[in-house]
Structure formats: C-alpha cells, structure tokens
mmCIF file of C-alpha atoms in Angstrom:
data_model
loop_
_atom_site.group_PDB
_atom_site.id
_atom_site.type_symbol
_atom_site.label_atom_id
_atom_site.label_comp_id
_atom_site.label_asym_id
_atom_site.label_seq_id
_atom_site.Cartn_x
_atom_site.Cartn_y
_atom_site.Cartn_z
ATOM 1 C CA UNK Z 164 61.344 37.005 97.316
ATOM 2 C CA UNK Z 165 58.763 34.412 98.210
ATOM 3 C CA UNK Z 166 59.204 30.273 98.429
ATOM 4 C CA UNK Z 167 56.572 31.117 96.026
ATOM 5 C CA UNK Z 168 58.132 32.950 93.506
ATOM 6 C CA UNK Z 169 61.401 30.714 93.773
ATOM 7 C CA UNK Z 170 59.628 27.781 92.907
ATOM 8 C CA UNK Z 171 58.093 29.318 89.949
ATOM 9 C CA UNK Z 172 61.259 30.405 88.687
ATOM 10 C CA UNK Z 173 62.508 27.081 89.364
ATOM 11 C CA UNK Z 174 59.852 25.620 87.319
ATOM 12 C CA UNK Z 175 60.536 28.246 84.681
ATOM 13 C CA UNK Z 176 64.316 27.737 84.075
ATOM 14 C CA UNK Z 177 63.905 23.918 84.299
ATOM 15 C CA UNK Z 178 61.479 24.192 80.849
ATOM 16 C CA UNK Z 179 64.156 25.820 79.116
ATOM 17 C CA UNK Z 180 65.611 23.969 76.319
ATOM 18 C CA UNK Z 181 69.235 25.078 77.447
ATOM 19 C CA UNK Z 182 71.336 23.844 80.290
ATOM 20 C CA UNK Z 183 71.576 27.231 82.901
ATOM 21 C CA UNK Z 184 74.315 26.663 85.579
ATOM 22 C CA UNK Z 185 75.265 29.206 88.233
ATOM 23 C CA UNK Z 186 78.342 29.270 89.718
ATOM 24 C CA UNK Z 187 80.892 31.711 91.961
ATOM 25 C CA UNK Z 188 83.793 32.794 91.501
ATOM 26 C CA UNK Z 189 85.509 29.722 92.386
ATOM 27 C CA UNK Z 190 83.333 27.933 90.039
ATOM 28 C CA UNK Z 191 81.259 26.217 92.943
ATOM 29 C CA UNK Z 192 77.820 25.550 91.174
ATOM 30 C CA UNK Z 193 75.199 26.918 93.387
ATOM 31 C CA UNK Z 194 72.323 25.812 90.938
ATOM 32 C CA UNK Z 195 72.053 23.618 87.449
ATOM 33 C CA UNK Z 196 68.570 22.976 86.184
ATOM 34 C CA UNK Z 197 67.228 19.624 84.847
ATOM 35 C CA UNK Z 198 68.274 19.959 80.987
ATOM 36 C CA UNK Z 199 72.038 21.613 82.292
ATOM 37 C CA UNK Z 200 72.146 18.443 84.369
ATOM 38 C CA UNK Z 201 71.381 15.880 82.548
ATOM 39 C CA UNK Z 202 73.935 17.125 79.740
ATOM 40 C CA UNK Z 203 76.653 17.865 81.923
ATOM 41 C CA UNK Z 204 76.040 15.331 85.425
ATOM 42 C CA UNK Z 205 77.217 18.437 87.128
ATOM 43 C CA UNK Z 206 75.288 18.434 90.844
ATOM 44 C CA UNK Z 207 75.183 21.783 92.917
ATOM 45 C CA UNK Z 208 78.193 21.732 95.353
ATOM 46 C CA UNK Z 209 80.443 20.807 92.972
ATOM 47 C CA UNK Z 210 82.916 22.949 91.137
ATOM 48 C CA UNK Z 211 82.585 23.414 87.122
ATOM 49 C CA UNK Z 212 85.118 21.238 85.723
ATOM 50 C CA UNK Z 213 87.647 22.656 83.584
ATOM 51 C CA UNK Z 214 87.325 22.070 79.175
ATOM 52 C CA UNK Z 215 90.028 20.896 77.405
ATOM 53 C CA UNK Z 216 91.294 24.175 76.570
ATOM 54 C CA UNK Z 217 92.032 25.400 80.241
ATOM 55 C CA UNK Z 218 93.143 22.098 81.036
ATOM 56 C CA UNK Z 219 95.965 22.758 78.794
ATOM 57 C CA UNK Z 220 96.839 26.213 78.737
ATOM 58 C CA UNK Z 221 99.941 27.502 80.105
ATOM 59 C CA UNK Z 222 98.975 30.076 83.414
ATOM 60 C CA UNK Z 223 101.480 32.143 85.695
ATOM 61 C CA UNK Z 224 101.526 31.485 89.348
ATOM 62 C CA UNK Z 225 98.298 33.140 91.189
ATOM 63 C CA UNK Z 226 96.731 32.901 87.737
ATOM 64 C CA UNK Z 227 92.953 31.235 87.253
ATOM 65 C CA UNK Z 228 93.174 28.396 84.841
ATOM 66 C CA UNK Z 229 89.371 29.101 84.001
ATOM 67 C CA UNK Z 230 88.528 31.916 81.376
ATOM 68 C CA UNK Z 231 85.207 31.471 82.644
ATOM 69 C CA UNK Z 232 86.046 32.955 86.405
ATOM 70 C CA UNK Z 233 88.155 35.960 84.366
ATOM 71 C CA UNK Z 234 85.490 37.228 82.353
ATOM 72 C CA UNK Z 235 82.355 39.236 82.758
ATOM 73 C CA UNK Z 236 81.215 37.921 79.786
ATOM 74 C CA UNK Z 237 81.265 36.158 76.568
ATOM 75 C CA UNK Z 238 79.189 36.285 73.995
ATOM 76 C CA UNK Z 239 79.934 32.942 72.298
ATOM 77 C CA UNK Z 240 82.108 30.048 72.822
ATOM 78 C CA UNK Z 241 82.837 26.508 72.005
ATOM 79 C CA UNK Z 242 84.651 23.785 74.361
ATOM 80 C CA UNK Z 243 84.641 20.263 75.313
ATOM 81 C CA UNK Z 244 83.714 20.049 78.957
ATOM 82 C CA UNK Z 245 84.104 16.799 80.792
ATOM 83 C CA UNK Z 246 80.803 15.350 81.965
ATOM 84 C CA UNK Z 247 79.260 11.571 82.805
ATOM 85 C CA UNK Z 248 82.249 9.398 83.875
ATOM 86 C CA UNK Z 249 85.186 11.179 82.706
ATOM 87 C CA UNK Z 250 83.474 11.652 79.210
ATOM 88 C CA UNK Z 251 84.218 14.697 77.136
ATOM 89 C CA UNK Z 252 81.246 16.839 75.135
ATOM 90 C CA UNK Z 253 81.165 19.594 72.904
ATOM 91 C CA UNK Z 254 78.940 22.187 74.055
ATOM 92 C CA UNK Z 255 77.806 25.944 72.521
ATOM 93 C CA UNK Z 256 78.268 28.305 75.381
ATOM 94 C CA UNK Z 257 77.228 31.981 76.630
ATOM 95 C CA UNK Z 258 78.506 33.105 79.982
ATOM 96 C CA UNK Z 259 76.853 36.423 81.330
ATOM 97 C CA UNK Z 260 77.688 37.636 85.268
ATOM 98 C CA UNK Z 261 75.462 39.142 87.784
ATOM 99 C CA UNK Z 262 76.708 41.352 91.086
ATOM 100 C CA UNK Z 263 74.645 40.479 94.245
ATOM 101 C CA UNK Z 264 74.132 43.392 96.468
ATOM 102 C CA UNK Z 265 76.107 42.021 98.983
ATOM 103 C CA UNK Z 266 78.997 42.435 96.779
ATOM 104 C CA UNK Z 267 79.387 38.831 95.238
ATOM 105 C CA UNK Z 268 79.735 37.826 91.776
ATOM 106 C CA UNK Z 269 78.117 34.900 90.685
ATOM 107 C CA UNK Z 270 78.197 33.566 86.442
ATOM 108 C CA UNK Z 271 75.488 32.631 84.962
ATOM 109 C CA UNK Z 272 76.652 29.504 81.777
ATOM 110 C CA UNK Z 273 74.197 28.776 78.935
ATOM 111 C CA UNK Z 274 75.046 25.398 78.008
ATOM 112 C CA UNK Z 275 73.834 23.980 74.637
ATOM 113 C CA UNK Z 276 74.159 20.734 72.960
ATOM 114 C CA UNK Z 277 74.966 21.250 69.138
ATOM 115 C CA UNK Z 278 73.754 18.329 67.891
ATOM 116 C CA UNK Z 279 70.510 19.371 68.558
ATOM 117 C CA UNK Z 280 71.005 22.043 66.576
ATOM 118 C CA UNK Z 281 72.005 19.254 63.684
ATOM 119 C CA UNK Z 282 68.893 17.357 64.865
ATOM 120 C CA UNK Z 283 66.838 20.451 64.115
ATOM 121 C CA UNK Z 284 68.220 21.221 60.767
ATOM 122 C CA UNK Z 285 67.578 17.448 59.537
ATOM 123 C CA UNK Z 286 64.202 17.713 61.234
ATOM 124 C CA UNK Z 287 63.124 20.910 59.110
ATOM 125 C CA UNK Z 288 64.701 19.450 55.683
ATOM 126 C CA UNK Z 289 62.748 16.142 56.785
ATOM 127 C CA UNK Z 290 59.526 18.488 56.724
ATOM 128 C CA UNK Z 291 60.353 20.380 53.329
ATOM 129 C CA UNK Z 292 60.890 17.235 51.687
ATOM 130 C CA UNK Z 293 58.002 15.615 52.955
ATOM 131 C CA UNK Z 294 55.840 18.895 52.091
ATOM 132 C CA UNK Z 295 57.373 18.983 48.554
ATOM 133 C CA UNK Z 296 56.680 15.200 47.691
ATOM 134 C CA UNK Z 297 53.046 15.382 48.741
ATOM 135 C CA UNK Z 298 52.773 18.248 46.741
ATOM 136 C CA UNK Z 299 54.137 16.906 43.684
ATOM 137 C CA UNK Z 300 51.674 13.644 44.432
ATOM 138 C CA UNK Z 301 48.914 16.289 44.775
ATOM 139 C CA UNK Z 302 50.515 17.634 40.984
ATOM 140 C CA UNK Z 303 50.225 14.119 40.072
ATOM 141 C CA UNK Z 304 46.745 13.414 40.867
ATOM 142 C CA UNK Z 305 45.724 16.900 39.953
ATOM 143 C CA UNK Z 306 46.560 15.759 36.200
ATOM 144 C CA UNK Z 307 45.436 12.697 36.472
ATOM 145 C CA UNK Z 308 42.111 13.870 37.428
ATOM 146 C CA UNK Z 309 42.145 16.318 34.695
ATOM 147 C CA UNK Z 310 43.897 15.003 31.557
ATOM 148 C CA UNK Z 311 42.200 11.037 32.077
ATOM 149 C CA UNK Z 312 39.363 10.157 34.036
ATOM 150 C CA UNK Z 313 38.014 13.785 33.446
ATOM 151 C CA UNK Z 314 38.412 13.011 29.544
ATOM 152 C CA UNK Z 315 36.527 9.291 30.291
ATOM 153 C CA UNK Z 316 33.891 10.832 31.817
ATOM 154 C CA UNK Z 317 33.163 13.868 29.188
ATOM 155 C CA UNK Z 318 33.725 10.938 26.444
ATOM 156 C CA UNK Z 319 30.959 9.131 28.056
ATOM 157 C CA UNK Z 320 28.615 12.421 28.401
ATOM 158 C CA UNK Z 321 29.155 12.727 24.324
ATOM 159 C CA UNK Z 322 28.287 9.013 23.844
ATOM 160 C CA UNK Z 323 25.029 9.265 25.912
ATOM 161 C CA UNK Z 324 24.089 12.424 23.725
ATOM 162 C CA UNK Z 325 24.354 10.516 20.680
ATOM 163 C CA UNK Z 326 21.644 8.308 22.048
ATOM 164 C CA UNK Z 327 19.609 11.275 22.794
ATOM 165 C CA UNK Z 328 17.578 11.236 19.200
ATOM 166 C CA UNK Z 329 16.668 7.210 19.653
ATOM 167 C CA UNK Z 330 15.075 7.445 23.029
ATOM 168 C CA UNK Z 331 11.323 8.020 22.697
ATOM 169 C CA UNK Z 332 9.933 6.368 25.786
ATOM 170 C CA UNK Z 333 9.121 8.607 28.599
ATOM 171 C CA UNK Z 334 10.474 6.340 31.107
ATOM 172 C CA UNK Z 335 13.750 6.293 29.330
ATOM 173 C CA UNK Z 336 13.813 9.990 28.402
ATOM 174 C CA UNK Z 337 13.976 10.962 32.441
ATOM 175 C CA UNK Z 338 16.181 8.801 33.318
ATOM 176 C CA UNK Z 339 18.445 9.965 30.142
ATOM 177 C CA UNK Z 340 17.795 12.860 31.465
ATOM 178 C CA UNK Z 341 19.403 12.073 34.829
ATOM 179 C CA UNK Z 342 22.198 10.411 33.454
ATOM 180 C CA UNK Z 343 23.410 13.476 31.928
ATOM 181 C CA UNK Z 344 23.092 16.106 34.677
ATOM 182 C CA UNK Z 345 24.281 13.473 36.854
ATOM 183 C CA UNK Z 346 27.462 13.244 34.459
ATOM 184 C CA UNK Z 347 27.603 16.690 33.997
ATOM 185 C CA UNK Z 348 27.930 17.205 37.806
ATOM 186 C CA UNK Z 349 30.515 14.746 38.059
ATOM 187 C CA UNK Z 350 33.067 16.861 35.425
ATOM 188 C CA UNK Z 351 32.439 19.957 37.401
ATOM 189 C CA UNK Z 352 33.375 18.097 40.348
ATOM 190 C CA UNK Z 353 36.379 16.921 38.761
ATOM 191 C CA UNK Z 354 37.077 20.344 37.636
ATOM 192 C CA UNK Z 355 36.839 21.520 40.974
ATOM 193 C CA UNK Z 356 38.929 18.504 42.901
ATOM 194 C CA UNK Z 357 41.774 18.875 40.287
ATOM 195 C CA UNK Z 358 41.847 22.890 40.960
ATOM 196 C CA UNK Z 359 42.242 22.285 44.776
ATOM 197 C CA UNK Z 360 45.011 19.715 44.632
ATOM 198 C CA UNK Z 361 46.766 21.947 42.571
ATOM 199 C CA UNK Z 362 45.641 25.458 41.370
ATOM 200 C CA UNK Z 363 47.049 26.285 37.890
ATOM 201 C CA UNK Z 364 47.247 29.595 38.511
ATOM 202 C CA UNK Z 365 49.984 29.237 41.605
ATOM 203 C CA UNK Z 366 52.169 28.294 38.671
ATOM 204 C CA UNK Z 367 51.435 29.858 35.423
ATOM 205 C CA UNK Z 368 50.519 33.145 37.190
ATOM 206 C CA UNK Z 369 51.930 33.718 40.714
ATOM 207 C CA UNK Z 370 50.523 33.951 44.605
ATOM 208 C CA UNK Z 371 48.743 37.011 44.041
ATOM 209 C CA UNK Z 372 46.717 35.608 41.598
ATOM 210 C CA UNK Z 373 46.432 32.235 43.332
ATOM 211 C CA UNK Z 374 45.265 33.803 45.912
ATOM 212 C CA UNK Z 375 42.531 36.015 44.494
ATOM 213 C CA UNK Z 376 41.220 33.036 42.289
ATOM 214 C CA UNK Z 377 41.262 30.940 45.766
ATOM 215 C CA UNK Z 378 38.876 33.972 47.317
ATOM 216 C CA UNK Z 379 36.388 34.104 44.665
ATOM 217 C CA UNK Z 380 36.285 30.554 44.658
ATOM 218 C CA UNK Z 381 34.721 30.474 48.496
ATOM 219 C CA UNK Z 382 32.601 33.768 47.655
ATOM 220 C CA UNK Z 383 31.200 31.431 45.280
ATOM 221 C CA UNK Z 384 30.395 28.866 47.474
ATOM 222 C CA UNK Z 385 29.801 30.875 51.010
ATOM 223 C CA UNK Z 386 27.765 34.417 51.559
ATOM 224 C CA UNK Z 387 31.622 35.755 52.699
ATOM 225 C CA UNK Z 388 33.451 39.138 52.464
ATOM 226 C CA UNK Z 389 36.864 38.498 51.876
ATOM 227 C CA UNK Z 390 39.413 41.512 51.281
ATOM 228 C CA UNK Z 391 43.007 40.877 49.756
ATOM 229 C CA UNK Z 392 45.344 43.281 50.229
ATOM 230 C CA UNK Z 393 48.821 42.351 49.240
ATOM 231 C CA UNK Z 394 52.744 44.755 49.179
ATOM 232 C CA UNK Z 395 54.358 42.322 47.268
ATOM 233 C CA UNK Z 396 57.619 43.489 45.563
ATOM 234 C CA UNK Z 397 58.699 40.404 44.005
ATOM 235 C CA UNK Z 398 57.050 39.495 40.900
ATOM 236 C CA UNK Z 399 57.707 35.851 41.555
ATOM 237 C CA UNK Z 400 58.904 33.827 44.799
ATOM 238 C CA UNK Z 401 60.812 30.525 44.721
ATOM 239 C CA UNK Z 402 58.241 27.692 44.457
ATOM 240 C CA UNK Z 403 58.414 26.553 47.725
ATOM 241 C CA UNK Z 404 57.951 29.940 49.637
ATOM 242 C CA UNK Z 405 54.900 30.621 47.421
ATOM 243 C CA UNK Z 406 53.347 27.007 47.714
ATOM 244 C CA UNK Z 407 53.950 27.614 51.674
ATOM 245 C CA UNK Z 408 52.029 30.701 51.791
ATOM 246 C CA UNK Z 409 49.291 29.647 49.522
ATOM 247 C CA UNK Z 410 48.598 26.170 51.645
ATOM 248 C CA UNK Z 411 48.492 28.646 54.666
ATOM 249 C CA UNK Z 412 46.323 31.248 53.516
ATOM 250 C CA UNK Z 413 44.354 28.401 52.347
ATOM 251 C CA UNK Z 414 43.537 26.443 55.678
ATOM 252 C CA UNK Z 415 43.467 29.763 57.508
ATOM 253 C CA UNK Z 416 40.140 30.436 55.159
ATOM 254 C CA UNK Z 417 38.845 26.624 55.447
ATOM 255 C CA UNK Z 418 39.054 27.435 59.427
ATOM 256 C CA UNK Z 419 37.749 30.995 59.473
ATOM 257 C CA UNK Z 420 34.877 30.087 57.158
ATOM 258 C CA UNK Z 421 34.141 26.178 58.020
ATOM 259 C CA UNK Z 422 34.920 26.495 61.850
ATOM 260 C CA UNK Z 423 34.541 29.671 63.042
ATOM 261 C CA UNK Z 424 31.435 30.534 60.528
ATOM 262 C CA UNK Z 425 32.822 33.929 59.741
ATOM 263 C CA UNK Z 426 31.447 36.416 57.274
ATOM 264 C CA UNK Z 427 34.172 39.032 56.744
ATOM 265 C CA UNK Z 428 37.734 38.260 56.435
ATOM 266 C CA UNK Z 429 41.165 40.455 55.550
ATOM 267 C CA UNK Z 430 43.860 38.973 54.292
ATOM 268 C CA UNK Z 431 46.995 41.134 54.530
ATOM 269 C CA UNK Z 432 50.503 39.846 52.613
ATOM 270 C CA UNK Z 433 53.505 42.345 52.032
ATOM 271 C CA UNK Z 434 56.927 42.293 51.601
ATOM 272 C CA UNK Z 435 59.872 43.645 53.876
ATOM 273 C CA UNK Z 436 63.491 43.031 53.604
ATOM 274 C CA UNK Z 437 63.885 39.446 53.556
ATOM 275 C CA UNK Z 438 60.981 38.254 54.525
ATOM 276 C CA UNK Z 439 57.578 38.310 53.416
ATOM 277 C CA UNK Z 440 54.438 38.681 56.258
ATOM 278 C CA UNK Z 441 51.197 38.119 56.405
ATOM 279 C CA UNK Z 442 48.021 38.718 58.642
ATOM 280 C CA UNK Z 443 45.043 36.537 58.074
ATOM 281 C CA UNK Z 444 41.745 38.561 60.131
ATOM 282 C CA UNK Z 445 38.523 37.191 60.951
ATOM 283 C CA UNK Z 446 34.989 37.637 62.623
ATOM 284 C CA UNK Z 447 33.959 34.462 63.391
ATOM 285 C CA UNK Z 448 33.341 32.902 66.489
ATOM 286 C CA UNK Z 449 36.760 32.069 67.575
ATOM 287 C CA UNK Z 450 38.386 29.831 70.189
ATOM 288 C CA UNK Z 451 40.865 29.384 73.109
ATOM 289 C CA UNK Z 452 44.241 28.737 72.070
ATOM 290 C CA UNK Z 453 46.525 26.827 73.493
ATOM 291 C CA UNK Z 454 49.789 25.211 72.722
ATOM 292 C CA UNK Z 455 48.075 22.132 73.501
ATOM 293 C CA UNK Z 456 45.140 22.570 70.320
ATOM 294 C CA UNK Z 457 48.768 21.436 68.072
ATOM 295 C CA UNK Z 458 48.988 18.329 69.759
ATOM 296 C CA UNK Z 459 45.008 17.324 68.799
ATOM 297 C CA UNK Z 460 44.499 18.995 65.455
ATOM 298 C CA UNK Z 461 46.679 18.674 62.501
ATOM 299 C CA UNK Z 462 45.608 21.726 61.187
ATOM 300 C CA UNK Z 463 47.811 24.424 62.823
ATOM 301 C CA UNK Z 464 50.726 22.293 63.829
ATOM 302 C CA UNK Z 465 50.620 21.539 59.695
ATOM 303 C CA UNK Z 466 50.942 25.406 59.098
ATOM 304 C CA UNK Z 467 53.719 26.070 61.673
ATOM 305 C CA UNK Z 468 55.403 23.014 60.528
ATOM 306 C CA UNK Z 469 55.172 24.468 56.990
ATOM 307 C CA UNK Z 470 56.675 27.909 57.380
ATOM 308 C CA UNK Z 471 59.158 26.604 60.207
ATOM 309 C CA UNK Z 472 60.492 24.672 56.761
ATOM 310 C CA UNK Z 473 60.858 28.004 54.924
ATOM 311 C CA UNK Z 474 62.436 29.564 58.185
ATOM 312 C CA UNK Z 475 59.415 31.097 59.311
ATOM 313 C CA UNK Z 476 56.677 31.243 62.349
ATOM 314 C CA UNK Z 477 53.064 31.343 62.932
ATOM 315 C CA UNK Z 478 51.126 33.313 65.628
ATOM 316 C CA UNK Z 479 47.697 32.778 67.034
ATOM 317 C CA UNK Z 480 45.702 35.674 68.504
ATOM 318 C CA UNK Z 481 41.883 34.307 69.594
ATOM 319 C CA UNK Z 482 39.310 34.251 72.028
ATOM 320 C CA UNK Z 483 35.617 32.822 72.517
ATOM 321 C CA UNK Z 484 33.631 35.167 70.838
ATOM 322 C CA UNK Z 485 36.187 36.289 68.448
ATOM 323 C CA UNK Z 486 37.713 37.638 66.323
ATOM 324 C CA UNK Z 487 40.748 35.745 64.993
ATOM 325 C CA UNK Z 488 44.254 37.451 64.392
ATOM 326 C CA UNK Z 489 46.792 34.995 62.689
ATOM 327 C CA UNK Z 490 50.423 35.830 61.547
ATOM 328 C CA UNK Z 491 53.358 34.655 60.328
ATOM 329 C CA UNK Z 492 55.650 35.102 57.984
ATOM 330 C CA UNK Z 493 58.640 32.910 55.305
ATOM 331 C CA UNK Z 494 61.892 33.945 54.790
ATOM 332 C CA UNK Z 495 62.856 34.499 51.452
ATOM 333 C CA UNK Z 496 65.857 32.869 49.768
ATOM 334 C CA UNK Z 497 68.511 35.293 48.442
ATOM 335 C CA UNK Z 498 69.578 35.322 44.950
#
C-alpha cells in the first residue's frame, strides 16, 4: 500500500462521526482518529485504559483484566472509560478484530458518544414540531384567506354589480368594467393561494387524491405530462407522514417544472412493510449534485429535513443534461 492510499484512508476514517481506535493485544493504541481522540484524549503509544467494569472485576492470576483483549468480538457494549484528566464517560461501543498476515492480532473499538444520539433525537422532534406549527399557521392563513378577506372581496364584487344599472357614461362603464374583472381575478387568486397553503383535499380525502388534484393543478398551468402511479395499501396515513410526503412531492414538481423546465414527469409512491417509498422522475435539464447544493438552497435540505422527522431519507440521482431520479421514503407509525 501506497503513502498515497494511507493518507486517504487517513482522511477517510478521520470524517467518520465515530471515534475508531486500534490497538494490540496488550491494548497499546497504534492509531485513534480525530473524533476517537478528542472524546477519549487517548494518544497512539499509549495503552487503552481500563472502564469501570474491568477496573473492578475480580480476575485469577495470569488472567487479562480487559474483556476487550479476550474477545474477538462484540457486538454491543456500554462502559465508562476514563478519559481527559482522570474523568469518566459513558461511551456505546463495538469491538471487531483483524489477523495481520504476520500472525498479529490487532482490535479495532468503535467508540460513540450517546448523547449525541440524545442530541439527535431532540434535534429531529425540534424539526417535527417546527414542521407541524408552520403547517398549522399555513391552516390558519389558509382559512383566513378563504372564510374573510375572500368573503370581503366577493361582498365588494356584489356591491359594484349593483351599481352596474346606474352607470351610463362610457368613461365610467370601462373602468366598471375593469373593476370587476380586476376583482374577479383577485378571488381566483385567493382561491388559488388558500388551496396551496393548505389543500382541502389532503384532509377530507387522503394523499392519493391530494396528489392527483396537485398534478392537474400544474397541467393547468404548464404544457406538462405528469404520470401518478401509486401501491398504496393504507387507506389513510397518520397526518404527519401524509403532510410529509405531499410537501415533498410538491417541491420535487416546483423544481422539475420551474428549474429544470421539464415536460414529462413520473411520480411513483407504494407501500412496503413499514415504510412507504417513493420515486419522483424527470426530463428536464438537470444539475450537479452535491452535498454542498444543501448548504445554499433551502429547498432540498427542507425535504431531507422533513422525512429525516418521519424517520426517513432522501436521494438525489442528476446530471447536466438530465434526467432527474429522486427517492426517499417515511416510515410509518405502527398501530
């Protein structure tokens, strides 16, 4: 193996979110990269301290005190391992063990932290929450829309009709004129705002149908084929999983159609086991993704971010030219 490919390794084990230490037999650490070291303060050279557990435990003469130097393996374990200044931390650990061909044994320890895990799990609920209030302000605006300022302005629109039969002068009868298709433009608009903040049909009738009523509504608008084609077993998902899906489908279409000026679209959605998957196809234009596109645009890291809170993922298949593949998938909540 090349200096070459050792420092890419290198590089590669250092991004890892988990500490990796490797150690001998005799628990000499022969490498730690930067996450296992700045956890643990362990340096290569030095031996792997022992937890609490060992530290205690009663051995026979000739014995190792470490379970970790006894075992080929372990799947899963828990311990408090001493660390910066005599400090003790509760880690999550795997060990796994590798044979060198000149004969010698050397352990590989996954270290992780499990608060992270905590920090993740308060992170995700953070999102959902956040996700479900501006949704319910979206409900809230959606009837406001609807129930009073759409009323106002149709109340107005039957006022200025009942001036209709007084106006005689041509000057006044154009710009009456005006003044009604300008009003009647504005409650279609209306109609049309209150419908995107929050589609009746998601509610009353289901995704399925939200969904179809969402396609014809950009056929209407754009000279698009759209295909639906949806496995769906469940009648009716919990709110959240089907407002999830809907608000992804949805800016999948804004992108494919607004952005990448495509003219023919599939959108796939069926059901299997506990989760429900979906495939959005297009044959537009496309881009270069990269990791990086999250960072600038809100509008994909707002899609992962929303099925990550349902305990899903998105994936991104494109290139300059096209087409488009995007995935993901929800999990769906038992019972």
């Amino acid at each position: 193996m090349t200096f070459h490919h050792i420092d890419f390794y290198r590089h590669l084990l250092n991004k890892l979110k988990v500490g990796i230490v490797i150690m001998d037999e005799d628990r000499r650490i022969h490498y730690v990269n930067e996450k296992g070291q700045r956890m643990t303060g362990w340096e290569v050279g030095e031996k792997v301290p022992y937890c609490t557990y060992c530290q205690s435990r009663t051995v026979l003469d000739g014995q190792e005190r470490c379970l970790l130097a006894t075992e080929e393996s372990m799947d899963y374990f828990q311990a408090e391992m001493p660390v910066y200044q005599g400090k003790y931390m509760p880690f999550e650990m795997r060990l796994s063990s590798m044979h060198l061909q000149d004969g010698k044994k050397m352990m590989v320890l996954m270290i992780k932290d499990p608060s992270e895990k905590e920090t993740r799990q308060v992170r995700k609920l953070l999102i959902q929450e956040t996700l479900l209030a501006q949704e319910a302000e979206r409900k809230r605006i959606s009837q406001e829309l609807h129930d009073v300022i759409g009323q106002n302005v149709f109340s107005i629109y039957l006022g200025l009709q009942s001036l209709r039969p007084v106006i005689n002068q041509t000057q006044y009868c154009s710009l009456y004129e005006k003044m009604e298709e300008l009003l009647l433009r504005t409650i279609t608009d209306l109609k049309q705002m209150s419908k995107k903040l929050r589609p009746p049909s998601l509610d009353m009738l289901g995704l399925n149908s939200a969904i179809e009523a969402m396609i014809d509504e950009w056929k209407s608008l754009y000279d698009v084929d759209i295909t639906f084609k949806t496995d769906l077993k469940s009648e009716r998902l919990d709110n959240v999983t089907e407002l999830t899906l809907y608000r992804v489908i949805q800016e999948c279409l804004h992108n494919a159609i607004r952005h990448g000026e495509a003219n023919r679209i599939i959108i796939q959605l069926y059901e299997y086991g506990q989760y429900v998957y979906f495939r959005v196809c297009d044959n537009g234009k496309g881009f270069e993704y990269h990791p990086d596109l999250e960072a600038k645009g809100l509008g994909i890291r707002h899609m992962r971010e929303r099925l990550q809170s349902v305990a899903g993922e998105l994936v991104i298949e494109s290139q300059t030219g096209g087409p488009t593949v995007i995935d993901g998938y929800v999990t769906i909540k038992s019972g």
